[in-house]
PDB file of C-alpha atoms and ligand atoms in Angstrom:
ATOM      1  CA  UNK O  29      87.414 137.901  96.311  1.00  0.00           C
ATOM      2  CA  UNK O  30      84.475 135.991  97.783  1.00  0.00           C
ATOM      3  CA  UNK O  31      84.429 135.012 101.444  1.00  0.00           C
ATOM      4  CA  UNK O  32      84.554 131.228 101.841  1.00  0.00           C
ATOM      5  CA  UNK O  33      81.723 129.686 103.838  1.00  0.00           C
ATOM      6  CA  UNK O  34      82.852 127.588 106.800  1.00  0.00           C
ATOM      7  CA  UNK O  35      81.117 124.210 106.287  1.00  0.00           C
ATOM      8  CA  UNK O  36      81.702 123.291 109.938  1.00  0.00           C
ATOM      9  CA  UNK O  37      79.541 126.169 111.191  1.00  0.00           C
ATOM     10  CA  UNK O  38      76.622 124.965 113.322  1.00  0.00           C
ATOM     11  CA  UNK O  39      74.299 126.725 110.797  1.00  0.00           C
ATOM     12  CA  UNK O  40      74.600 123.615 108.646  1.00  0.00           C
ATOM     13  CA  UNK O  41      73.890 120.984 111.325  1.00  0.00           C
ATOM     14  CA  UNK O  42      70.138 121.066 110.725  1.00  0.00           C
ATOM     15  CA  UNK O  43      69.340 119.080 107.576  1.00  0.00           C
ATOM     16  CA  UNK O  44      66.165 120.008 105.694  1.00  0.00           C
ATOM     17  CA  UNK O  45      64.047 117.238 104.239  1.00  0.00           C
ATOM     18  CA  UNK O  46      65.388 116.336 100.801  1.00  0.00           C
ATOM     19  CA  UNK O  47      62.707 115.466  98.227  1.00  0.00           C
ATOM     20  CA  UNK O  48      62.568 111.985  96.688  1.00  0.00           C
ATOM     21  CA  UNK O  49      64.102 111.441  93.241  1.00  0.00           C
ATOM     22  CA  UNK O  50      60.650 111.399  91.648  1.00  0.00           C
ATOM     23  CA  UNK O  51      59.904 114.792  93.221  1.00  0.00           C
ATOM     24  CA  UNK O  52      63.241 116.159  91.948  1.00  0.00           C
ATOM     25  CA  UNK O  53      63.195 114.849  88.382  1.00  0.00           C
ATOM     26  CA  UNK O  54      60.782 114.222  85.515  1.00  0.00           C
ATOM     27  CA  UNK O  55      62.181 110.717  85.020  1.00  0.00           C
ATOM     28  CA  UNK O  56      63.668 109.440  88.279  1.00  0.00           C
ATOM     29  CA  UNK O  57      65.067 106.319  86.553  1.00  0.00           C
ATOM     30  CA  UNK O  58      67.645 108.216  84.444  1.00  0.00           C
ATOM     31  CA  UNK O  59      71.334 107.977  85.348  1.00  0.00           C
ATOM     32  CA  UNK O  60      72.154 110.375  88.178  1.00  0.00           C
ATOM     33  CA  UNK O  61      75.218 112.620  88.461  1.00  0.00           C
ATOM     34  CA  UNK O  62      76.017 114.693  91.564  1.00  0.00           C
ATOM     35  CA  UNK O  63      78.193 117.836  91.475  1.00  0.00           C
ATOM     36  CA  UNK O  64      79.475 118.735  94.955  1.00  0.00           C
ATOM     37  CA  UNK O  65      80.082 122.470  95.436  1.00  0.00           C
ATOM     38  CA  UNK O  66      78.329 123.456  92.197  1.00  0.00           C
ATOM     39  CA  UNK O  67      78.360 127.246  92.885  1.00  0.00           C
ATOM     40  CA  UNK O  68      75.785 128.935  90.585  1.00  0.00           C
ATOM     41  CA  UNK O  69      75.310 125.661  88.695  1.00  0.00           C
ATOM     42  CA  UNK O  70      76.186 126.962  85.208  1.00  0.00           C
ATOM     43  CA  UNK O  71      78.093 123.746  84.445  1.00  0.00           C
ATOM     44  CA  UNK O  72      75.034 121.671  85.378  1.00  0.00           C
ATOM     45  CA  UNK O  73      72.712 123.844  83.272  1.00  0.00           C
ATOM     46  CA  UNK O  74      74.988 123.229  80.264  1.00  0.00           C
ATOM     47  CA  UNK O  75      74.969 119.484  80.924  1.00  0.00           C
ATOM     48  CA  UNK O  76      71.253 119.152  81.676  1.00  0.00           C
ATOM     49  CA  UNK O  77      70.200 120.974  78.503  1.00  0.00           C
ATOM     50  CA  UNK O  78      72.444 118.895  76.222  1.00  0.00           C
ATOM     51  CA  UNK O  79      72.415 115.498  77.919  1.00  0.00           C
ATOM     52  CA  UNK O  80      68.728 115.099  78.635  1.00  0.00           C
ATOM     53  CA  UNK O  81      68.998 111.354  79.303  1.00  0.00           C
ATOM     54  CA  UNK O  82      70.847 112.047  82.598  1.00  0.00           C
ATOM     55  CA  UNK O  83      69.628 113.658  85.801  1.00  0.00           C
ATOM     56  CA  UNK O  84      71.889 116.248  87.440  1.00  0.00           C
ATOM     57  CA  UNK O  85      71.963 117.178  91.102  1.00  0.00           C
ATOM     58  CA  UNK O  86      74.027 120.069  92.479  1.00  0.00           C
ATOM     59  CA  UNK O  87      74.790 120.645  96.169  1.00  0.00           C
ATOM     60  CA  UNK O  88      76.058 124.070  97.205  1.00  0.00           C
ATOM     61  CA  UNK O  89      76.649 125.703 100.586  1.00  0.00           C
ATOM     62  CA  UNK O  90      75.956 129.305  99.470  1.00  0.00           C
ATOM     63  CA  UNK O  91      72.196 129.720  99.817  1.00  0.00           C
ATOM     64  CA  UNK O  92      71.694 132.669  97.451  1.00  0.00           C
ATOM     65  CA  UNK O  93      73.335 130.772  94.582  1.00  0.00           C
ATOM     66  CA  UNK O  94      71.013 127.818  95.154  1.00  0.00           C
ATOM     67  CA  UNK O  95      67.906 130.035  95.346  1.00  0.00           C
ATOM     68  CA  UNK O  96      68.800 131.692  92.032  1.00  0.00           C
ATOM     69  CA  UNK O  97      69.643 128.384  90.358  1.00  0.00           C
ATOM     70  CA  UNK O  98      66.315 126.889  91.478  1.00  0.00           C
ATOM     71  CA  UNK O  99      64.396 129.866  90.072  1.00  0.00           C
ATOM     72  CA  UNK O 100      66.195 129.439  86.746  1.00  0.00           C
ATOM     73  CA  UNK O 101      65.283 125.733  86.643  1.00  0.00           C
ATOM     74  CA  UNK O 102      61.602 126.607  87.124  1.00  0.00           C
ATOM     75  CA  UNK O 103      61.666 129.454  84.574  1.00  0.00           C
ATOM     76  CA  UNK O 104      63.310 127.236  81.956  1.00  0.00           C
ATOM     77  CA  UNK O 105      61.129 124.217  82.847  1.00  0.00           C
ATOM     78  CA  UNK O 106      64.141 121.887  83.115  1.00  0.00           C
ATOM     79  CA  UNK O 107      63.096 118.480  84.393  1.00  0.00           C
ATOM     80  CA  UNK O 108      66.487 116.777  84.784  1.00  0.00           C
ATOM     81  CA  UNK O 109      68.220 119.281  87.075  1.00  0.00           C
ATOM     82  CA  UNK O 110      67.851 119.903  90.813  1.00  0.00           C
ATOM     83  CA  UNK O 111      69.778 121.939  93.399  1.00  0.00           C
ATOM     84  CA  UNK O 112      70.112 121.405  97.149  1.00  0.00           C
ATOM     85  CA  UNK O 113      71.383 124.014  99.603  1.00  0.00           C
ATOM     86  CA  UNK O 114      73.644 122.981 102.491  1.00  0.00           C
ATOM     87  CA  UNK O 115      76.888 121.339 103.508  1.00  0.00           C
ATOM     88  CA  UNK O 116      77.219 118.424 101.091  1.00  0.00           C
ATOM     89  CA  UNK O 117      79.070 116.306 103.638  1.00  0.00           C
ATOM     90  CA  UNK O 118      76.304 116.630 106.245  1.00  0.00           C
ATOM     91  CA  UNK O 119      73.580 116.068 103.655  1.00  0.00           C
ATOM     92  CA  UNK O 120      75.096 112.844 102.318  1.00  0.00           C
ATOM     93  CA  UNK O 121      76.070 111.587 105.785  1.00  0.00           C
ATOM     94  CA  UNK O 122      72.429 111.824 106.905  1.00  0.00           C
ATOM     95  CA  UNK O 123      70.859 108.337 106.938  1.00  0.00           C
ATOM     96  CA  UNK O 124      67.622 109.701 105.430  1.00  0.00           C
ATOM     97  CA  UNK O 125      69.544 110.730 102.312  1.00  0.00           C
ATOM     98  CA  UNK O 126      71.195 107.386 101.580  1.00  0.00           C
ATOM     99  CA  UNK O 127      68.828 107.022  98.614  1.00  0.00           C
ATOM    100  CA  UNK O 128      70.861 109.709  96.815  1.00  0.00           C
ATOM    101  CA  UNK O 129      74.161 107.851  97.220  1.00  0.00           C
ATOM    102  CA  UNK O 130      72.630 104.501  96.269  1.00  0.00           C
ATOM    103  CA  UNK O 131      71.332 105.933  92.986  1.00  0.00           C
ATOM    104  CA  UNK O 132      74.461 107.779  91.848  1.00  0.00           C
ATOM    105  CA  UNK O 133      76.310 106.836  88.673  1.00  0.00           C
ATOM    106  CA  UNK O 134      78.974 109.511  89.228  1.00  0.00           C
ATOM    107  CA  UNK O 135      80.086 112.395  91.461  1.00  0.00           C
ATOM    108  CA  UNK O 136      82.279 115.372  90.604  1.00  0.00           C
ATOM    109  CA  UNK O 137      84.384 117.386  93.043  1.00  0.00           C
ATOM    110  CA  UNK O 138      85.542 120.130  90.686  1.00  0.00           C
ATOM    111  CA  UNK O 139      87.840 122.858  91.981  1.00  0.00           C
ATOM    112  CA  UNK O 140      86.749 122.571  95.625  1.00  0.00           C
ATOM    113  CA  UNK O 141      87.716 125.293  98.095  1.00  0.00           C
ATOM    114  CA  UNK O 142      91.392 124.604  98.932  1.00  0.00           C
ATOM    115  CA  UNK O 143      91.495 125.800 102.569  1.00  0.00           C
ATOM    116  CA  UNK O 144      95.260 126.309 102.434  1.00  0.00           C
ATOM    117  CA  UNK O 145      96.038 126.489 106.174  1.00  0.00           C
ATOM    118  CA  UNK O 146      96.694 123.115 107.764  1.00  0.00           C
ATOM    119  CA  UNK O 147      94.342 123.864 110.663  1.00  0.00           C
ATOM    120  CA  UNK O 148      91.575 124.412 108.083  1.00  0.00           C
ATOM    121  CA  UNK O 149      92.080 121.111 106.219  1.00  0.00           C
ATOM    122  CA  UNK O 150      89.102 119.746 108.149  1.00  0.00           C
ATOM    123  CA  UNK O 151      86.907 122.176 106.200  1.00  0.00           C
ATOM    124  CA  UNK O 152      87.857 120.577 102.877  1.00  0.00           C
ATOM    125  CA  UNK O 153      84.975 118.792 101.216  1.00  0.00           C
ATOM    126  CA  UNK O 154      86.899 115.530 100.743  1.00  0.00           C
ATOM    127  CA  UNK O 155      87.586 114.032 104.174  1.00  0.00           C
ATOM    128  CA  UNK O 156      88.722 110.506 105.158  1.00  0.00           C
ATOM    129  CA  UNK O 157      85.458 109.824 107.049  1.00  0.00           C
ATOM    130  CA  UNK O 158      83.381 111.061 104.124  1.00  0.00           C
ATOM    131  CA  UNK O 159      85.271 108.887 101.613  1.00  0.00           C
ATOM    132  CA  UNK O 160      84.890 105.932 103.965  1.00  0.00           C
ATOM    133  CA  UNK O 161      81.127 106.500 104.060  1.00  0.00           C
ATOM    134  CA  UNK O 162      81.019 106.734 100.238  1.00  0.00           C
ATOM    135  CA  UNK O 163      83.090 103.575  99.886  1.00  0.00           C
ATOM    136  CA  UNK O 164      80.539 101.718 102.034  1.00  0.00           C
ATOM    137  CA  UNK O 165      77.445 103.160 100.368  1.00  0.00           C
ATOM    138  CA  UNK O 166      78.125 103.749  96.648  1.00  0.00           C
ATOM    139  CA  UNK O 167      77.149 101.042  94.173  1.00  0.00           C
ATOM    140  CA  UNK O 168      79.967  99.196  92.418  1.00  0.00           C
ATOM    141  CA  UNK O 169      80.938 100.993  89.199  1.00  0.00           C
ATOM    142  CA  UNK O 170      80.126 104.501  90.481  1.00  0.00           C
ATOM    143  CA  UNK O 171      82.701 107.024  89.285  1.00  0.00           C
ATOM    144  CA  UNK O 172      84.316 109.865  91.241  1.00  0.00           C
ATOM    145  CA  UNK O 173      85.870 112.752  89.281  1.00  0.00           C
ATOM    146  CA  UNK O 174      88.225 115.238  90.941  1.00  0.00           C
ATOM    147  CA  UNK O 175      89.825 118.350  89.415  1.00  0.00           C
ATOM    148  CA  UNK O 176      91.746 121.268  90.893  1.00  0.00           C
ATOM    149  CA  UNK O 177      94.434 123.800  90.046  1.00  0.00           C
ATOM    150  CA  UNK O 178      95.980 123.475  93.541  1.00  0.00           C
ATOM    151  CA  UNK O 179      98.629 120.739  93.567  1.00  0.00           C
ATOM    152  CA  UNK O 180      98.658 120.333  97.348  1.00  0.00           C
ATOM    153  CA  UNK O 181      94.870 119.927  97.397  1.00  0.00           C
ATOM    154  CA  UNK O 182      95.066 117.420  94.541  1.00  0.00           C
ATOM    155  CA  UNK O 183      97.626 115.318  96.445  1.00  0.00           C
ATOM    156  CA  UNK O 184      95.451 115.464  99.558  1.00  0.00           C
ATOM    157  CA  UNK O 185      92.279 114.388  97.684  1.00  0.00           C
ATOM    158  CA  UNK O 186      94.100 111.701  95.679  1.00  0.00           C
ATOM    159  CA  UNK O 187      95.749 110.300  98.804  1.00  0.00           C
ATOM    160  CA  UNK O 188      92.446 110.318 100.737  1.00  0.00           C
ATOM    161  CA  UNK O 189      90.505 108.511  97.989  1.00  0.00           C
ATOM    162  CA  UNK O 190      93.340 106.108  97.114  1.00  0.00           C
ATOM    163  CA  UNK O 191      93.662 105.107 100.790  1.00  0.00           C
ATOM    164  CA  UNK O 192      90.299 103.375 100.399  1.00  0.00           C
ATOM    165  CA  UNK O 193      90.741  99.935  98.876  1.00  0.00           C
ATOM    166  CA  UNK O 194      87.250 100.297  97.384  1.00  0.00           C
ATOM    167  CA  UNK O 195      88.334 102.810  94.730  1.00  0.00           C
ATOM    168  CA  UNK O 196      90.558 102.142  91.721  1.00  0.00           C
ATOM    169  CA  UNK O 197      92.068 104.857  89.506  1.00  0.00           C
ATOM    170  CA  UNK O 198      91.057 104.980  85.861  1.00  0.00           C
ATOM    171  CA  UNK O 199      93.519 106.129  83.256  1.00  0.00           C
ATOM    172  CA  UNK O 200      92.130 109.325  81.704  1.00  0.00           C
ATOM    173  CA  UNK O 201      93.159 108.263  78.200  1.00  0.00           C
ATOM    174  CA  UNK O 202      91.185 105.016  78.565  1.00  0.00           C
ATOM    175  CA  UNK O 203      88.052 106.849  79.677  1.00  0.00           C
ATOM    176  CA  UNK O 204      85.122 107.138  77.287  1.00  0.00           C
ATOM    177  CA  UNK O 205      83.611 110.575  77.971  1.00  0.00           C
ATOM    178  CA  UNK O 206      80.884 110.129  75.383  1.00  0.00           C
ATOM    179  CA  UNK O 207      79.182 107.586  77.653  1.00  0.00           C
ATOM    180  CA  UNK O 208      79.648 109.615  80.840  1.00  0.00           C
ATOM    181  CA  UNK O 209      77.758 112.425  82.585  1.00  0.00           C
ATOM    182  CA  UNK O 210      79.746 114.924  80.495  1.00  0.00           C
ATOM    183  CA  UNK O 211      79.703 113.650  76.891  1.00  0.00           C
ATOM    184  CA  UNK O 212      80.720 116.996  75.402  1.00  0.00           C
ATOM    185  CA  UNK O 213      83.315 117.806  78.090  1.00  0.00           C
ATOM    186  CA  UNK O 214      81.757 121.048  79.338  1.00  0.00           C
ATOM    187  CA  UNK O 215      83.905 123.074  81.725  1.00  0.00           C
ATOM    188  CA  UNK O 216      83.018 124.626  85.070  1.00  0.00           C
ATOM    189  CA  UNK O 217      83.396 128.375  85.642  1.00  0.00           C
ATOM    190  CA  UNK O 218      86.576 127.836  87.654  1.00  0.00           C
ATOM    191  CA  UNK O 219      88.044 125.590  84.952  1.00  0.00           C
ATOM    192  CA  UNK O 220      87.375 128.263  82.314  1.00  0.00           C
ATOM    193  CA  UNK O 221      89.212 130.801  84.497  1.00  0.00           C
ATOM    194  CA  UNK O 222      92.111 128.395  85.036  1.00  0.00           C
ATOM    195  CA  UNK O 223      92.427 127.762  81.285  1.00  0.00           C
ATOM    196  CA  UNK O 224      92.356 131.500  80.423  1.00  0.00           C
ATOM    197  CA  UNK O 225      95.060 132.122  83.035  1.00  0.00           C
ATOM    198  CA  UNK O 226      97.115 129.144  81.839  1.00  0.00           C
ATOM    199  CA  UNK O 227      97.260 127.508  85.255  1.00  0.00           C
ATOM    200  CA  UNK O 228      97.862 123.783  85.686  1.00  0.00           C
ATOM    201  CA  UNK O 229      94.936 121.396  86.084  1.00  0.00           C
ATOM    202  CA  UNK O 230      95.290 118.219  88.141  1.00  0.00           C
ATOM    203  CA  UNK O 231      92.586 115.615  87.699  1.00  0.00           C
ATOM    204  CA  UNK O 232      91.761 111.992  88.357  1.00  0.00           C
ATOM    205  CA  UNK O 233      88.891 109.546  87.909  1.00  0.00           C
ATOM    206  CA  UNK O 234      88.182 106.655  90.341  1.00  0.00           C
ATOM    207  CA  UNK O 235      85.781 103.747  90.107  1.00  0.00           C
ATOM    208  CA  UNK O 236      84.115 102.004  93.032  1.00  0.00           C
ATOM    209  CA  UNK O 237      85.099  98.324  92.909  1.00  0.00           C
TER     210      UNK O 237
HETATM  211  C1  SAM S  30      86.037 127.168  94.225  1.00  0.00           C
HETATM  212  S1  SAM S  30      84.318 126.966  94.048  1.00  0.00           S
HETATM  213  C2  SAM S  30      84.199 125.962  92.585  1.00  0.00           C
HETATM  214  C3  SAM S  30      82.838 125.954  92.005  1.00  0.00           C
HETATM  215  C4  SAM S  30      82.651 125.042  90.787  1.00  0.00           C
HETATM  216  N1  SAM S  30      82.741 123.637  91.164  1.00  0.00           N
HETATM  217  C5  SAM S  30      83.625 125.356  89.686  1.00  0.00           C
HETATM  218  O1  SAM S  30      84.478 124.495  89.383  1.00  0.00           O
HETATM  219  O2  SAM S  30      83.534 126.460  89.121  1.00  0.00           O
HETATM  220  C6  SAM S  30      83.895 125.788  95.334  1.00  0.00           C
HETATM  221  C7  SAM S  30      82.410 125.780  95.637  1.00  0.00           C
HETATM  222  O3  SAM S  30      82.136 124.762  96.600  1.00  0.00           O
HETATM  223  C8  SAM S  30      81.222 125.277  97.574  1.00  0.00           C
HETATM  224  N2  SAM S  30      81.392 124.471  98.789  1.00  0.00           N
HETATM  225  C9  SAM S  30      82.458 124.452  99.612  1.00  0.00           C
HETATM  226  N3  SAM S  30      82.295 123.556 100.615  1.00  0.00           N
HETATM  227  C10 SAM S  30      81.086 122.985 100.412  1.00  0.00           C
HETATM  228  C11 SAM S  30      80.347 121.987 101.097  1.00  0.00           C
HETATM  229  N4  SAM S  30      80.835 121.387 102.199  1.00  0.00           N
HETATM  230  N5  SAM S  30      79.131 121.630 100.620  1.00  0.00           N
HETATM  231  C12 SAM S  30      78.626 122.234  99.506  1.00  0.00           C
HETATM  232  N6  SAM S  30      79.290 123.189  98.805  1.00  0.00           N
HETATM  233  C13 SAM S  30      80.497 123.554  99.245  1.00  0.00           C
HETATM  234  C14 SAM S  30      81.628 126.732  97.703  1.00  0.00           C
HETATM  235  O4  SAM S  30      80.627 127.549  98.267  1.00  0.00           O
HETATM  236  C15 SAM S  30      81.922 127.075  96.239  1.00  0.00           C
HETATM  237  O5  SAM S  30      80.766 127.513  95.551  1.00  0.00           O
END
């Protein structure tokens, strides 16, 4: 089993300069989706190759995965996919990176690390302060997607996001996936594992109002 990276380690306090959207993407005006904790980025490669009218950005805290994903993007000459290494919370909290949040159409938090022990909850990627920052900075209409196979983590994320009056839940059956970042409903690596092992999946979609 892989060792989880502690996002609160001081190694992640220093934020590298993040390139502008026009440096990241061939067409910086396309709709932008952000996947937080994208691991090796396979899900984003699937999306970027099929849904070329969207730009995809992945943030991942394991450096080697990001290095490999970036090499693959260059080799395959993909112009609508970019990866950033670091703690996603620190990166998005940095005032210099507000341009990312302002341009997002949607964000996914898919199968984030659960950090089961109560004293480790502060390492979870969804935090009250982080959601508060998003609620103040995201454009109206931006969507947040969460998915996990850990019920306790789902309740924690749902409660944290729902506590903000700026987000409203969307009924999954009313949601039109064909117009979203994931028109063909690709699955992440963890979701594929969860399906094969017949575990439960808890998910929710929220819209910034
Ligand atoms: C359980 S994996 C799920 C990966 C992928 N989303 C999936 O569904 O297959 C969680 C990923 O989030 C990354 N991660 C955890 N905390 C993070 C943070 N604060 N910022 C960026 N990535 C983070 C981990 O390194 C790991 O790759």
